[in-house]
XYZ file of C-alpha atoms in Angstrom:
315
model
C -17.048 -12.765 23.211
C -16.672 -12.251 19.421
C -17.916 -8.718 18.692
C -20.207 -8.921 15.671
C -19.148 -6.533 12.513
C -21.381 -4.181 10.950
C -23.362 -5.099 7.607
C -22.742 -2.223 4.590
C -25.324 0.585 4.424
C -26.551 2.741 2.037
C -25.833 5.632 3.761
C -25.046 9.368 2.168
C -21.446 10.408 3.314
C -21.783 13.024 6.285
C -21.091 16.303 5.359
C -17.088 16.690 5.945
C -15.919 19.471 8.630
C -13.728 22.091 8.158
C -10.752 22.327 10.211
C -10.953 24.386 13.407
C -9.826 27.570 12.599
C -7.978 27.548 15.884
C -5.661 24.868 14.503
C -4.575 26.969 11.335
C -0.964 28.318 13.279
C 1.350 28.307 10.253
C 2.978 31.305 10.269
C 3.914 31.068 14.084
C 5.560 27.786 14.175
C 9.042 27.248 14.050
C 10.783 25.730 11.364
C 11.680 22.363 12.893
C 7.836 21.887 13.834
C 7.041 22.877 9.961
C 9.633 20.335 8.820
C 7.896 17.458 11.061
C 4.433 18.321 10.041
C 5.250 17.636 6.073
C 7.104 14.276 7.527
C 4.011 12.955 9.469
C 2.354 14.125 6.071
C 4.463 11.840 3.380
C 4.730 9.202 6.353
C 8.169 8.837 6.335
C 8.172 8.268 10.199
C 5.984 5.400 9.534
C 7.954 3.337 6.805
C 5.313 0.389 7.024
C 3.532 1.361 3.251
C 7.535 1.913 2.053
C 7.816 -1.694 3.161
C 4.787 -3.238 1.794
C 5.634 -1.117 -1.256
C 9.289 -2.128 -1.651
C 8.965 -5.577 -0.869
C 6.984 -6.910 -3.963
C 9.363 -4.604 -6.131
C 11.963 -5.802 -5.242
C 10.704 -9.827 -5.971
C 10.224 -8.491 -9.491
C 13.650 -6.812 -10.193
C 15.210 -9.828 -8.787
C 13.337 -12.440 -11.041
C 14.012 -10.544 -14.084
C 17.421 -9.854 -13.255
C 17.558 -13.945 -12.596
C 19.172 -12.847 -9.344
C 21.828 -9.875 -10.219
C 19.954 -6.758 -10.778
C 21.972 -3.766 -11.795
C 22.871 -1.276 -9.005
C 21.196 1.528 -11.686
C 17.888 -0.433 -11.505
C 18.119 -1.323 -7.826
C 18.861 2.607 -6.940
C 15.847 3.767 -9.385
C 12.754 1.406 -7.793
C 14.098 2.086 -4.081
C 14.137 5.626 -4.428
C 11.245 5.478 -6.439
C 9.388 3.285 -3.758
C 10.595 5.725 -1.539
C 9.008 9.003 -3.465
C 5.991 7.755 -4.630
C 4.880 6.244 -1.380
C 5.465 9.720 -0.308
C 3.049 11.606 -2.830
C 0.595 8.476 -2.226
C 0.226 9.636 1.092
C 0.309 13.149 0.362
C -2.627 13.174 -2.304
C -4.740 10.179 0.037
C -4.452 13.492 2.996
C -5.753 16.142 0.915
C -8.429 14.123 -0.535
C -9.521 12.991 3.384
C -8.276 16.248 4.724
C -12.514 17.211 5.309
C -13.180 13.304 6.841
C -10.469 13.055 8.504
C -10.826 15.091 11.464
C -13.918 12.552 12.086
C -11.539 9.427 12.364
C -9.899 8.546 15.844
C -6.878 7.431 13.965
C -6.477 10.359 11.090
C -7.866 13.169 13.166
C -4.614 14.896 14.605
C -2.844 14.608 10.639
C -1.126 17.798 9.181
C -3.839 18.494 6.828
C -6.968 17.433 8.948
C -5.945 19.818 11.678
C -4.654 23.037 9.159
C -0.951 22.618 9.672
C -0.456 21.786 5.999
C -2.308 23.793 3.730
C -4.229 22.193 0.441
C -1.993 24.340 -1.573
C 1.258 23.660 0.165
C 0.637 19.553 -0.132
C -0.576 19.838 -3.605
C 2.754 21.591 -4.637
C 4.568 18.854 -2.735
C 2.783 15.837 -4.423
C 3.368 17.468 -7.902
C 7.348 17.414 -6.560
C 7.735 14.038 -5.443
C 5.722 12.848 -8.901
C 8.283 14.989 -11.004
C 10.991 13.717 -9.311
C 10.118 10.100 -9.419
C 9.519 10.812 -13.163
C 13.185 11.890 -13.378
C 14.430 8.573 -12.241
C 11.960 6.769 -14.622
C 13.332 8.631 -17.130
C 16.612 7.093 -16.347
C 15.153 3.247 -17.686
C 13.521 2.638 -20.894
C 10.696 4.447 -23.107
C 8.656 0.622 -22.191
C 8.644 1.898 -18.412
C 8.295 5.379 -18.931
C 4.870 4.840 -20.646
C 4.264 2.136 -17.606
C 4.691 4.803 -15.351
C 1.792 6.880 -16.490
C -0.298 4.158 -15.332
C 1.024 3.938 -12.032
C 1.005 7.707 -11.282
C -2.413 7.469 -12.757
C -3.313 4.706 -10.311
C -2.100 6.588 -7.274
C -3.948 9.536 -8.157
C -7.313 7.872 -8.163
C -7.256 5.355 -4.972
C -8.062 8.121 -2.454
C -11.055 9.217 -3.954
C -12.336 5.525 -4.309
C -13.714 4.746 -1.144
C -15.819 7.285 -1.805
C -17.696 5.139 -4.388
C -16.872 1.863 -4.168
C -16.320 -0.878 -1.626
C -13.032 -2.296 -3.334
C -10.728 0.667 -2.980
C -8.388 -1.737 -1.637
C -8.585 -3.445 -4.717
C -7.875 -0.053 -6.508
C -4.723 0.451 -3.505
C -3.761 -3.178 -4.970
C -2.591 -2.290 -8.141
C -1.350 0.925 -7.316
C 1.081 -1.025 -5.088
C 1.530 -3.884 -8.178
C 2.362 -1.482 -10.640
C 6.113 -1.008 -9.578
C 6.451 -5.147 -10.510
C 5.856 -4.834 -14.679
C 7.509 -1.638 -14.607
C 10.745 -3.375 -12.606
C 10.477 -6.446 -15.579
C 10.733 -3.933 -18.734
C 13.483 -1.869 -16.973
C 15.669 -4.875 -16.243
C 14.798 -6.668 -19.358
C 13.238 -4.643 -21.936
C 10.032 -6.456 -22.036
C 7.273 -8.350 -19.866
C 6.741 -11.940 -20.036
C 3.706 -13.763 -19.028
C 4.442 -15.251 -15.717
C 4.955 -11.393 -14.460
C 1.496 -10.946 -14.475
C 1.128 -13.674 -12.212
C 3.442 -11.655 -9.841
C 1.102 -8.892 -10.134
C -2.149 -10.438 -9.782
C -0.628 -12.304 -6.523
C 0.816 -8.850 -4.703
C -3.327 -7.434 -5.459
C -4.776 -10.007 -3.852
C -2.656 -9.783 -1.405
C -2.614 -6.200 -0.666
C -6.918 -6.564 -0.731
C -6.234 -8.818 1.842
C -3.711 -6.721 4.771
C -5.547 -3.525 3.813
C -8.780 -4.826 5.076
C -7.264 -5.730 8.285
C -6.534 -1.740 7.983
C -10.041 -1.299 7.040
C -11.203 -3.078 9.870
C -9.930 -0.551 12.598
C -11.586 1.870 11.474
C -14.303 0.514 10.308
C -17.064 1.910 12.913
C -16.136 5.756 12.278
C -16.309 4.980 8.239
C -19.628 4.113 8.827
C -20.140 7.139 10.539
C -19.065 9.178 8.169
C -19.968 6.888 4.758
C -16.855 5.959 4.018
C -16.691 2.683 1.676
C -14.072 -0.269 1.897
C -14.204 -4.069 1.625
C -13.984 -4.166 5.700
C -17.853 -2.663 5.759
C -18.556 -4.905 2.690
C -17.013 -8.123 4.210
C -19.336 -7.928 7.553
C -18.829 -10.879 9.850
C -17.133 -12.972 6.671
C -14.160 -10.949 6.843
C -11.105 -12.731 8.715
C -12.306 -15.423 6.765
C -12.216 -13.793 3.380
C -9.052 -12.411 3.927
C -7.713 -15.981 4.805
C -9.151 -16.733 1.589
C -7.076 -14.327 -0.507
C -3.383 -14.898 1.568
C -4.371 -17.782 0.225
C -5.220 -17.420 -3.509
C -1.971 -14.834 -2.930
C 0.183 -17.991 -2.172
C -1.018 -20.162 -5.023
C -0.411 -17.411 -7.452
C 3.057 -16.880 -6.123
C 3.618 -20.996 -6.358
C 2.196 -21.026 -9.802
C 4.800 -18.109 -10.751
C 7.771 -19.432 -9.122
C 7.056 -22.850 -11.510
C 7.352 -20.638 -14.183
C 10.615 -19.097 -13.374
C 11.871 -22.084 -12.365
C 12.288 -20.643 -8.817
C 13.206 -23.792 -6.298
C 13.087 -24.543 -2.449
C 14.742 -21.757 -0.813
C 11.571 -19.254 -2.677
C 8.874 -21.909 -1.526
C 9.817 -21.845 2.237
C 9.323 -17.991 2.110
C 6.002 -19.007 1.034
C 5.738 -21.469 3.795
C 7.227 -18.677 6.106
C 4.157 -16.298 5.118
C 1.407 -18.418 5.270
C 3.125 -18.920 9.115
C 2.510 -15.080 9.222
C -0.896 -15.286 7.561
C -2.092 -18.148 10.686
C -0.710 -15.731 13.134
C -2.797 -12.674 11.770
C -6.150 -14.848 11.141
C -5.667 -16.150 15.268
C -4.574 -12.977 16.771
C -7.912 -11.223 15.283
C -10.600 -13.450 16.318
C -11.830 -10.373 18.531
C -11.859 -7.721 15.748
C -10.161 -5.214 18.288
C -9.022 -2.207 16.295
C -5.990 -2.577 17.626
C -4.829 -5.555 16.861
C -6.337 -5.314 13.471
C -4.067 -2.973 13.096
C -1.473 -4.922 14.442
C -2.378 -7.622 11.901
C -2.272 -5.367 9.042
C 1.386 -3.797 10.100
C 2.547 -7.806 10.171
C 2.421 -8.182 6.727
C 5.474 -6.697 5.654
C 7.466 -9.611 7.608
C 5.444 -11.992 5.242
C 6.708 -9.744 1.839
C 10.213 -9.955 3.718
C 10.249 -13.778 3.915
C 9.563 -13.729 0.220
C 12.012 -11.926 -0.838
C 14.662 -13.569 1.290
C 13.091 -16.716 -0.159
C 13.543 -15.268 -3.939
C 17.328 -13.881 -2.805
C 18.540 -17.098 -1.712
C 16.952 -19.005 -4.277
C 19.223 -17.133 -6.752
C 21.716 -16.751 -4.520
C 22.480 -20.972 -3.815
C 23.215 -21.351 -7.514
């Protein structure tokens, strides 16, 4: 039986807990344990956000390199990806790091449970950002100004949910901002048709990050957490249908303007494939496969770029 989804509240967010005393251990664990705690905290054993992060990226660089981009270019917005996805992660924890330990999903993280301390992930977020600045560095004064923007961005998003029931709109453009930034450090400046790009990979990313939503969405409502899962209700597979959707035309409407041809349109065709699957697999709203759905989405940003690669590639 279809299991109905909860209507939004006005509801006061719980008080947040502390972590258990108990659980603050950081002077008696070994070094290889340490090392694995500030892994599972920038997620780097769970590349699925470096994916969904990369992906759109890398359509950018390759439509304004027409194709070639330079190695320089390529190197800087992987290891950027790579970095920033890192401090995203690392400054989302220590803003949840009192709600967390209330979530099935988040409530063994490093922070949540005291193996990271606030201090200790604060110093490691300002690290990744001032190394990813380096690399910026490396392009264009265009995409060093972009990049305030994006660290900006990045900063913000974990404290939206807070607010707001569109922080996934707010995660959208924190994962679209890499796209412009990729156009002025190929080319020196930023047509048009790249904001089409952008306004596509937001939509998008609204879309897979309510599946997220959606598996947690009966301890957010717990605790009074906002996102567009709770706002949504019982429309929500169907709104998020909606958007792969609008997500395709925009991505159609851009590849006319670059003059993109078949090879990019069957990755489109290839995605909405993946977009059917995830709307039919989560008919029953199980967490679970919600979550499922939402990790399948990087195979649909994959087909896309393949689609873009061989475009340029056949000619």
């Amino acid at each position: 039986m279809k299991k109905k989804a909860s209507r939004p509240r006005d509801r006061r967010p719980a008080t947040p807990c502390a972590p258990q005393p108990g659980a603050r251990v950081i002077a008696t664990r070994p070094r290889s344990e340490r090392l694995k705690d500030f892994v599972q905290l920038t997620r780097l054993d769970r590349p699925i956000g470096i994916y969904l992060l990369l992906w759109p990226t890398l359509w950018a660089l390759w439509i304004a390199a027409e194709g070639v981009p330079s190695l320089k270019n390529l190197l800087i917005f992987v290891l950027g990806v790579v970095l920033m996805r890192s401090a995203g992660c690392v400054i989302n924890d220590f803003a949840d790091r009192n709600f967390d330990g209330h979530v099935a999903r988040t409530k063994n993280r490093p922070l949540a449970t005291g193996r990271v301390t606030p201090k200790e992930a604060l110093i490691l977020f300002a690290a990744l950002v001032l190394i990813s600045f380096g690399l910026v560095l490396c392009t264009n004064a265009t995409t060093v100004w972009l990049s305030f923007g994006a660290l900006g961005i990045a900063a913000l998003y974990p404290f939206m949910k807070r607010y707001t029931y569109y922080p996934q709109a707010v995660l959208g453009a924190a994962f679209s901002w890499g796209m412009p930034m990729a156009f002025t450090a190929e080319t020196g400046h930023l047509p048009a048709a790249a904001w089409l790009l952008f306004i596509a990979n937001v939509i998008w990313t609204v879309g897979y990050d309510t599946y997220y939503a959606m598996a947690d969405r009966e301890d957010d409502l717990k605790i009074g957490v906002k996102s567009t899962a709770i706002l949504f209700g019982d429309a929500d597979r169907v709104i998020i249908a909606s958007l792969q959707g609008l997500t395709l035309l925009c991505l159609a409407l851009a590849g006319g303007r670059f003059g993109l041809g078949l090879p990019f349109y069957l990755g489109l065709v290839v995605a909405a494939g993946c977009f059917a699957w995830e709307f039919h697999v989560t008919r029953e709203r199980d967490p679970l496969v919600c979550f499922k759905a939402f990790l399948h989405n990087h195979w649909a940003g994959l087909a896309i770029l393949l689609g873009i690669i061989a475009d340029y590639g056949l000619r």
